[in-house]
Short mmCIF file of C-alpha atoms in Angstrom, two decimals:
data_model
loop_
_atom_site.label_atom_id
_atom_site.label_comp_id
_atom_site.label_asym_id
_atom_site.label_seq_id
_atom_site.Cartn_x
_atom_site.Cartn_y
_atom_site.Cartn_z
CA UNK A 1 63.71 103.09 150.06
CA UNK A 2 64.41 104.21 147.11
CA UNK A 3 67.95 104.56 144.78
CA UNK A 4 67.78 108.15 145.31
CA UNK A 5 67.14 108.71 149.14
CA UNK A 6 69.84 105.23 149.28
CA UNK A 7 72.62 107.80 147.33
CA UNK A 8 71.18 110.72 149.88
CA UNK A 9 71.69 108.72 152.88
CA UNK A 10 75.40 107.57 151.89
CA UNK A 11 76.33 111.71 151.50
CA UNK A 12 76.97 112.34 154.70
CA UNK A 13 79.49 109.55 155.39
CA UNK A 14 81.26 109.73 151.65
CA UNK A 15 81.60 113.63 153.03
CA UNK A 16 83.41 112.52 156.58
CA UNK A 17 85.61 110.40 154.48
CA UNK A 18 86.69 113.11 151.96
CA UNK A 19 87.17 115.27 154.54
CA UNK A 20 89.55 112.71 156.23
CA UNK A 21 91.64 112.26 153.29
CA UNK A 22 92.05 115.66 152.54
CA UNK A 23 94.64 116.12 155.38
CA UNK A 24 97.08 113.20 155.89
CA UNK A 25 99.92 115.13 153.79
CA UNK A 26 99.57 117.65 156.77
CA UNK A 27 99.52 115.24 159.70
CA UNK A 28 102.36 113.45 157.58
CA UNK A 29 104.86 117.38 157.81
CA UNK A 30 103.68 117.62 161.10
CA UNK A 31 104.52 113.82 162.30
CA UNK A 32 108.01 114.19 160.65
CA UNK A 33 108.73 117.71 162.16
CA UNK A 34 107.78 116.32 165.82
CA UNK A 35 109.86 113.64 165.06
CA UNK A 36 113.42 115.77 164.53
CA UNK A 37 112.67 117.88 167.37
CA UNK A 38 112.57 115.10 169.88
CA UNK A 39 115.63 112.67 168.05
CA UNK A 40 117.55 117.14 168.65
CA UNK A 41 115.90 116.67 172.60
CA UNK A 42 117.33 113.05 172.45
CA UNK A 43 120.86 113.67 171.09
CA UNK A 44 121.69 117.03 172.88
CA UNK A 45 120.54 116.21 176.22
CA UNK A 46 122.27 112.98 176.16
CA UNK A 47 125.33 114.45 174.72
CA UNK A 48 125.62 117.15 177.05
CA UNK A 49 124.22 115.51 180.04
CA UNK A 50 127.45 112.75 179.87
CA UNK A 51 129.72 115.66 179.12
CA UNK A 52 128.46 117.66 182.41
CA UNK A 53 128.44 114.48 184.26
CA UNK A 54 132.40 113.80 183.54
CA UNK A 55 133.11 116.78 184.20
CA UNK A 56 131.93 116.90 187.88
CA UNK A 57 133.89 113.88 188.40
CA UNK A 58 136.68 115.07 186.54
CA UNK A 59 136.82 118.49 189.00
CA UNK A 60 136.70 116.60 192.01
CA UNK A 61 133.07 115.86 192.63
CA UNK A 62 132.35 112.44 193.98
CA UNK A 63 129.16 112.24 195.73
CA UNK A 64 127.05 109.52 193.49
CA UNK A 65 124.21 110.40 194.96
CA UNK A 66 124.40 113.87 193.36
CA UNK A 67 125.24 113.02 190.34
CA UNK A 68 122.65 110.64 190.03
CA UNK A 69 120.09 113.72 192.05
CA UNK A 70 120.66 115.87 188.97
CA UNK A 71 119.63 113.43 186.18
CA UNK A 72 115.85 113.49 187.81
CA UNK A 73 116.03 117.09 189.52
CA UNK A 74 115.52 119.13 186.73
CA UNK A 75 111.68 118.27 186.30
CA UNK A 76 110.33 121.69 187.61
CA UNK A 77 111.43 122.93 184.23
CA UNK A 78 108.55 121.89 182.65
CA UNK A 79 105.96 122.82 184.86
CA UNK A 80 104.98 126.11 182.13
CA UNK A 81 104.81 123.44 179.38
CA UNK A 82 102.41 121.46 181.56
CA UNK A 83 99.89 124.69 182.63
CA UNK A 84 100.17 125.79 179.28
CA UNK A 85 99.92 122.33 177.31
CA UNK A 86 96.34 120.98 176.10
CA UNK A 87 95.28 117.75 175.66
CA UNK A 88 93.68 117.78 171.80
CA UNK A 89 92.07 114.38 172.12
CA UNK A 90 90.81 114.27 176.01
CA UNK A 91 89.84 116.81 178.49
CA UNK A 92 91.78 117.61 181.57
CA UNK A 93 92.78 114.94 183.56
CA UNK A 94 90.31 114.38 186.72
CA UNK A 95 89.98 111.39 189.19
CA UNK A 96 88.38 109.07 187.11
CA UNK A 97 90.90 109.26 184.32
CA UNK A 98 93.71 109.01 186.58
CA UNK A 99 92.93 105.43 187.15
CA UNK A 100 94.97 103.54 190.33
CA UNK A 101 97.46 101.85 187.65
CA UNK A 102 98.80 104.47 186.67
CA UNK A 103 99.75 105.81 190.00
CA UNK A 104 101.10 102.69 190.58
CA UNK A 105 103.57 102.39 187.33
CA UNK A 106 104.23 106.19 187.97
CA UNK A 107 105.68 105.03 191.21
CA UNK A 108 107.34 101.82 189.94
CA UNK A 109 109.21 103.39 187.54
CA UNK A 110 110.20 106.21 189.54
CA UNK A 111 112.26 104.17 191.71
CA UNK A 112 113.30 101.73 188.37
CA UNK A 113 114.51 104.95 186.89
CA UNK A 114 116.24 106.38 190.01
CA UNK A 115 118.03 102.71 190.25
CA UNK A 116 118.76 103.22 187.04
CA UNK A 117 120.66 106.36 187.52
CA UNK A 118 122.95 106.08 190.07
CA UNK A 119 124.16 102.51 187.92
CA UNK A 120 124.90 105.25 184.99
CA UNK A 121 126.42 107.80 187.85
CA UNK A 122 129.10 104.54 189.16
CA UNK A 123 130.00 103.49 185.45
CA UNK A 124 130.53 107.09 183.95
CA UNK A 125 132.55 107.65 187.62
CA UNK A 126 135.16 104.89 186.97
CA UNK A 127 135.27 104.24 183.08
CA UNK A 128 136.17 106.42 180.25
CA UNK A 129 133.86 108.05 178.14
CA UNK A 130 134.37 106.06 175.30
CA UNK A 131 134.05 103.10 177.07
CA UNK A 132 131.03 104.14 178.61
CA UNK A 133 129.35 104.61 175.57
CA UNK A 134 130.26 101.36 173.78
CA UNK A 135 128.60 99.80 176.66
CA UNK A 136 125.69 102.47 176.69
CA UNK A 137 125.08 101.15 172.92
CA UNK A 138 124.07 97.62 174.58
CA UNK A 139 121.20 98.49 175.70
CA UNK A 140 120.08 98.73 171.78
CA UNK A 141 120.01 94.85 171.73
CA UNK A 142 118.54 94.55 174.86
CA UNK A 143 115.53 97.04 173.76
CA UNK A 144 115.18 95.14 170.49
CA UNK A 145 114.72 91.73 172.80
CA UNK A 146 112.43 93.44 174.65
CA UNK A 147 110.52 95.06 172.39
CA UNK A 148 110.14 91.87 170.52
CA UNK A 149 108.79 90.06 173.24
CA UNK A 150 106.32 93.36 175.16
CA UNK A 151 106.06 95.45 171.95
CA UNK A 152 105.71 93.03 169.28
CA UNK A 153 108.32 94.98 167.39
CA UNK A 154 107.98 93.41 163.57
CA UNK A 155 111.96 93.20 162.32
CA UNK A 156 112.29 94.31 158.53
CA UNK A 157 116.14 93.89 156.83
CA UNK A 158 116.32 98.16 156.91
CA UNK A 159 115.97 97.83 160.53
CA UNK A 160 118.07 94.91 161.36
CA UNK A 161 120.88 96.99 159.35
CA UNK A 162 120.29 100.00 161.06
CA UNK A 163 120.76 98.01 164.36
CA UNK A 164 124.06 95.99 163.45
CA UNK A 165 125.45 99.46 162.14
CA UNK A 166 124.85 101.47 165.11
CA UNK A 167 126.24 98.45 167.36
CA UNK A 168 129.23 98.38 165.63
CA UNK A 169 129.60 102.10 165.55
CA UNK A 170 129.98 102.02 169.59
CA UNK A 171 132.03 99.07 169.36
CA UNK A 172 134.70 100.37 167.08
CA UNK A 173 135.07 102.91 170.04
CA UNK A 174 136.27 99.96 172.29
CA UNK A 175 139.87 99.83 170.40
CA UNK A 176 140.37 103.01 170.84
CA UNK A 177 142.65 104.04 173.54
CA UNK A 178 142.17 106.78 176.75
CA UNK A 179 145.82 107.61 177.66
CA UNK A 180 145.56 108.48 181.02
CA UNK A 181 141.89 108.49 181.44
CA UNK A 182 141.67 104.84 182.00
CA UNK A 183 144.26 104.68 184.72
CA UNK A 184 142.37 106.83 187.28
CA UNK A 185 140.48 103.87 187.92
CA UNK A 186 142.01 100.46 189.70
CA UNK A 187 140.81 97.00 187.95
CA UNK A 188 138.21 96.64 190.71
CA UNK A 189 136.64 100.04 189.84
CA UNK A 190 136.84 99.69 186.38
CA UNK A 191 134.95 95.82 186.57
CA UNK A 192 131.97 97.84 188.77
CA UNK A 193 131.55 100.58 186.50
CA UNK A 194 131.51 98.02 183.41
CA UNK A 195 128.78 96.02 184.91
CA UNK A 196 126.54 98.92 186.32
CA UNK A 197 126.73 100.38 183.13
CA UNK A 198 125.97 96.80 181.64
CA UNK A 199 123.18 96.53 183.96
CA UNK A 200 121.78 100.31 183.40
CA UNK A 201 121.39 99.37 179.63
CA UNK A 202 119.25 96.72 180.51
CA UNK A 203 117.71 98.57 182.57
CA UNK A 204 116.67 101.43 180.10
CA UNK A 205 115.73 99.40 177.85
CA UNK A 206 112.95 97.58 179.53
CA UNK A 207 111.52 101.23 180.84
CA UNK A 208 111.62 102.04 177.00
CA UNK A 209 109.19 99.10 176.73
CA UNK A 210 107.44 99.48 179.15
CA UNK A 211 106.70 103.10 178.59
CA UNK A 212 105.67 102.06 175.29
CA UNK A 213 103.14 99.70 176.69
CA UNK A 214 101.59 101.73 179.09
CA UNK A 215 101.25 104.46 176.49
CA UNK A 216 99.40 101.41 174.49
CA UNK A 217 97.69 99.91 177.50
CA UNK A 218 97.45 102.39 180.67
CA UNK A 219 97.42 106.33 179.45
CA UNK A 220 95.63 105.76 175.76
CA UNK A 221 96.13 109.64 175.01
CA UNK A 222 97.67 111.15 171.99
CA UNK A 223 98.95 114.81 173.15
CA UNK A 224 102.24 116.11 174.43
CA UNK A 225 100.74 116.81 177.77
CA UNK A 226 100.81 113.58 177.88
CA UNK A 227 104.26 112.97 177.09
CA UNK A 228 105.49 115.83 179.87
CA UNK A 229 102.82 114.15 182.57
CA UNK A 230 104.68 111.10 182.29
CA UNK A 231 108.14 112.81 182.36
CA UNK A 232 107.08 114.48 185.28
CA UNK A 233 105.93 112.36 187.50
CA UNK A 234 108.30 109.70 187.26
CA UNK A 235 111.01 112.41 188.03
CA UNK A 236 109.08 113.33 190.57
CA UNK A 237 109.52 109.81 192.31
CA UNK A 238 112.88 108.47 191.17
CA UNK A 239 113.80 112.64 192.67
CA UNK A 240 112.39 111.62 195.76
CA UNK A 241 113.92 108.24 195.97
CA UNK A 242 117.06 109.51 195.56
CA UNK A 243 116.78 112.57 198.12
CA UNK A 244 116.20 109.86 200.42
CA UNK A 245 119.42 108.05 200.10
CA UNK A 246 121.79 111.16 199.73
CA UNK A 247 120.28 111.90 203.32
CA UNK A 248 120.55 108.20 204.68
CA UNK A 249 123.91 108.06 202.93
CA UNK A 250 125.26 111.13 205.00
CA UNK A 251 126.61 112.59 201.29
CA UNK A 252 124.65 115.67 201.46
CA UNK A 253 126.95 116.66 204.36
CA UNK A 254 129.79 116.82 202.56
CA UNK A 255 128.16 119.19 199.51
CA UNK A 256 129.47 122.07 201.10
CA UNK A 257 133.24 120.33 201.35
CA UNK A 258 132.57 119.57 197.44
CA UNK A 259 131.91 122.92 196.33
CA UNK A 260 135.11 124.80 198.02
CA UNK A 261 137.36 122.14 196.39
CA UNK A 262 135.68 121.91 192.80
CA UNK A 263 138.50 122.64 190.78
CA UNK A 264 136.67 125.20 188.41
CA UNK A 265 135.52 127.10 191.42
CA UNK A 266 132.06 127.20 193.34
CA UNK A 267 129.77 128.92 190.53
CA UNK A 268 131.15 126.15 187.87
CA UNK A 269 130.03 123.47 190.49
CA UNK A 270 126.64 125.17 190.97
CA UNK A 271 125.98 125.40 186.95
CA UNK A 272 127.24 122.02 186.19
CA UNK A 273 125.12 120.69 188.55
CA UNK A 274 122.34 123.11 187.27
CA UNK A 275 122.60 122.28 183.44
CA UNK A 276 123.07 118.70 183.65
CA UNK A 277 119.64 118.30 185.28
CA UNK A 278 118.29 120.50 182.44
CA UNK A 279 119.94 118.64 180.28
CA UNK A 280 118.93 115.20 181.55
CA UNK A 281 115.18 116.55 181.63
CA UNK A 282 115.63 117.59 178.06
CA UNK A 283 116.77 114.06 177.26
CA UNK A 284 113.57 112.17 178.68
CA UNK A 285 110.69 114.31 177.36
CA UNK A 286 112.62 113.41 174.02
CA UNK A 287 112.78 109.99 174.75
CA UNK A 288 108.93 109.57 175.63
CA UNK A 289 108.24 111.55 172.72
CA UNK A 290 109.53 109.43 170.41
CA UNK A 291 108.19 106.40 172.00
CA UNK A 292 105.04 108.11 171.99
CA UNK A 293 105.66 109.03 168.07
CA UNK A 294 107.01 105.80 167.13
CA UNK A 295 108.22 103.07 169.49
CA UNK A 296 110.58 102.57 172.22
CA UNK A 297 113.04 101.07 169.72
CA UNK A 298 113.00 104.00 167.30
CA UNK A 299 113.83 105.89 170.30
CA UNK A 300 116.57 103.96 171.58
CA UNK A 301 117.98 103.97 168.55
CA UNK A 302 117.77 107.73 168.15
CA UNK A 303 119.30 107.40 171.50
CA UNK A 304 122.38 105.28 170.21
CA UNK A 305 122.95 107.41 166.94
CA UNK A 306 123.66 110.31 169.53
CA UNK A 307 126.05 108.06 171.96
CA UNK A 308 129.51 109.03 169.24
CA UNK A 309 128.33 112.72 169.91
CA UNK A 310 129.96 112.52 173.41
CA UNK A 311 133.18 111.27 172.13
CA UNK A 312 133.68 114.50 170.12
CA UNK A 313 131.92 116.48 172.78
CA UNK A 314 135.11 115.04 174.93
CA UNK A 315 137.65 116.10 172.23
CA UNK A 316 136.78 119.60 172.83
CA UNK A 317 135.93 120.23 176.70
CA UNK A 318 138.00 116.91 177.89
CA UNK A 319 141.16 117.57 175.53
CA UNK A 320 140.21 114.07 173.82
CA UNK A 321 141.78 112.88 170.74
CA UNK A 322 139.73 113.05 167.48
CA UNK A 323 141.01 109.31 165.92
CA UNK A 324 139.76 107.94 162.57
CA UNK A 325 138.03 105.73 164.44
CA UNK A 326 136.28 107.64 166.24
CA UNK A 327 135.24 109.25 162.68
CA UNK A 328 134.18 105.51 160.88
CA UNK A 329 131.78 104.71 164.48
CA UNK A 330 130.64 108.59 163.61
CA UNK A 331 129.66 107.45 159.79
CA UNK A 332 128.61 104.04 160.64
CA UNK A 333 126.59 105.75 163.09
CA UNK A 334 125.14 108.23 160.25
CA UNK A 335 124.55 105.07 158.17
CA UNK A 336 122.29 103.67 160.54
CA UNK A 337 120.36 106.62 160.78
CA UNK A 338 119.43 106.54 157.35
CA UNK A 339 118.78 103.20 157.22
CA UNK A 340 116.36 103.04 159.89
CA UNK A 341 114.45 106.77 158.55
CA UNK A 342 114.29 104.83 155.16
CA UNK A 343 112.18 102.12 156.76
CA UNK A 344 110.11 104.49 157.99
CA UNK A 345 109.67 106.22 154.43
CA UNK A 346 108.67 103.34 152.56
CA UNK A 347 105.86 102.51 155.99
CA UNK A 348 104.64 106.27 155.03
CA UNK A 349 104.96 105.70 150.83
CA UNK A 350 102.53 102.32 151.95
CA UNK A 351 100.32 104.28 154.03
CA UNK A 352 100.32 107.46 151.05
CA UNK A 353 99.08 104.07 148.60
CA UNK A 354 96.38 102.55 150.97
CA UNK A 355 94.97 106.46 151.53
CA UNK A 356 95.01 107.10 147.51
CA UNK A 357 93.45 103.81 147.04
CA UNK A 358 90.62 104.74 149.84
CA UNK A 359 90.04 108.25 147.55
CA UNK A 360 89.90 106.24 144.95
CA UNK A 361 87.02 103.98 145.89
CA UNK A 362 85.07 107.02 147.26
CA UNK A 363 85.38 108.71 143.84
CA UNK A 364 83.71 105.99 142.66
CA UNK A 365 81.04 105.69 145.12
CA UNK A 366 80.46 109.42 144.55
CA UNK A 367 79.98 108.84 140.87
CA UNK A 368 78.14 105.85 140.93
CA UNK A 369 75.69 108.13 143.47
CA UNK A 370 75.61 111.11 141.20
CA UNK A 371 74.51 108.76 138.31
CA UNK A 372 71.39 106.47 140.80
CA UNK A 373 70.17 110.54 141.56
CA UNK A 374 70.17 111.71 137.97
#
């Protein structure tokens, strides 16, 4: 063969690369924008998912079962997204592609996650909403052990900061003081709702890793059908779980009782009940988004960032106190956040290096083509 047809033949692949380097500034805008719509899904739907559920407790609601119904309920939401979503990557799912595993850790994790719930329902029932965050924040460390360990999470010093920053933001919030709040609760309460929450951190944190692994291992497809699929389905199961004990528990008999005493009246109870599964819905597609985008670490700590949100959110529907304190876990908080983005700038200035070097080399290749056919 000769020099000429040898330069010929390499064309077509020196084109396919050019082609794939002219586009990763574009992929970059559109990985970042993705990225601050599902930490907004994250933050909000937390936020005002805790806020909604105090609030039915606070009114006189105080079936757990319900509360913990309306944190999975509100999956029929995103049914349009789902018709009107397309894969980019795959085709429609059929049979073969919607292997036996997966049906199986759809259904283990939709009764993980509907455990899961009512331990969140008990603690936010009997502690205070500052208290229930700083224990929420736990689950932070107990996503970074696990991600370690499933995920092979690599630790840099921007991220360790960002973790110890955002820890100590929640736990700044444990010296401050609930006048009043804290008493509706006896000792006994208060020790259950402190260890369910304890043990609901945990919890979430090892379905953050394992939703990151299956995403690695199981579903292997990059589109946001696949992020609402998953979101879904596992509603779908934890929703049934859960119908399934408010009947056995004999709570759904005593709905009706609920609603005439709810303090704010019997639309209020409908809506709160309403918007706190929308809210709660909003909250996971976020969550599997970012796991999907990054890893279930970045999302729990997207997660934590937003846990000082409901202490303000408190100040203004609970008649909470705004304390400095509460303002330094909000900064330290802030301070995280940055911390952890700027890791994640200096991965994308790396990548931005190893992609100019790649142009590089094909410039070369081009020229040392162009000069073998002249």
């Amino acid at each position: 063969m000769t020099a000429v047809g040898e330069a010929q033949e390499m064309q077509p692949g020196i084109n396919e690369i050019n082609k794939k380097s002219s586009s990763p500034f574009l992929k970059q805008y559109n990985w970042w924008i993705q990225m601050l719509i599902y930490s907004f899904f994250v933050i909000a739907g937390q936020s005002v998912g805790t806020i909604l559920g105090r609030l039915y407790f606070d009114n006189g609601g105080e079936s757990e079962w319900m509360a913990t119904l309306v944190q999975t309920a509100g999956f029929p939401v995103l049914f349009p997204f789902q018709w009107f979503s397309t894969a980019k990557k795959t085709g429609p799912f059929t049979p073969k592609s919607f292997p036996k595993i997966l049906i199986a850790f759809y259904i283990f994790t939709g009764i993980f996650v509907a455990a899961d719930c009512m331990l969140y329902s008990i603690g936010l029932q009997y502690l205070p909403v500052t208290t229930y965050t700083l224990i929420c924040a736990s689950q932070l460390g107990f996503n970074a052990l696990f991600s370690f360990f499933l995920n092979k999470q690599k630790f840099t010093p921007y991220i360790i900061n960002s973790l110890v920053l955002l820890t100590i933001s929640s736990v700044l919030l444990v010296f401050q003081n609930d006048p009043g709040d804290s008493n509706k609760a006896s000792k006994r309460k208060y020790a259950v709702g402190f260890i369910c929450t304890l043990g609901a951190s945990a919890g979430y944190a090892i379905m953050l890793s394992l939703t990151q692994l299956a995403f690695q291992k199981i579903i292997k497809r990059e589109s946001i059908r696949a992020i609402i699929d998953l979101t879904i389905y596992q509603s779908a199961v934890a929703t049934f779980a859960i119908i399934i004990g408010l009947f056995a528990s004999g709570d759904w008999k005593k709905m009706n009782a609920e609603m005439n005493v709810y303090k704010s009246g019997k639309v209020s109870y409908v809506l709160n009940l309403v918007w706190t599964a929308i809210s709660w819905q909003v909250f996971g597609v976020g969550c599997v988004g970012l796991i999907f985008k990054v890893s279930s670490l970045f999302s729990n700590v997207i997660s934590v960032f937003g846990l000082p949100v409901a202490p303000v959110l408190a100040v203004i529907f609970l008649r909470d106190k705004l304390t400095g304190l509460k303002a330094v876990a909000m900064l330290l908080a802030m301070w995280g956040f940055v911390s952890y983005i700027y890791q994640h700038y200096l991965d994308d200035l790396k990548m931005k290096e190893a992609e100019a070097d790649a142009v590089s080399e094909v410039a070369l290749v081009n020229e040392r083509g162009a000069i073998v056919a002249s």
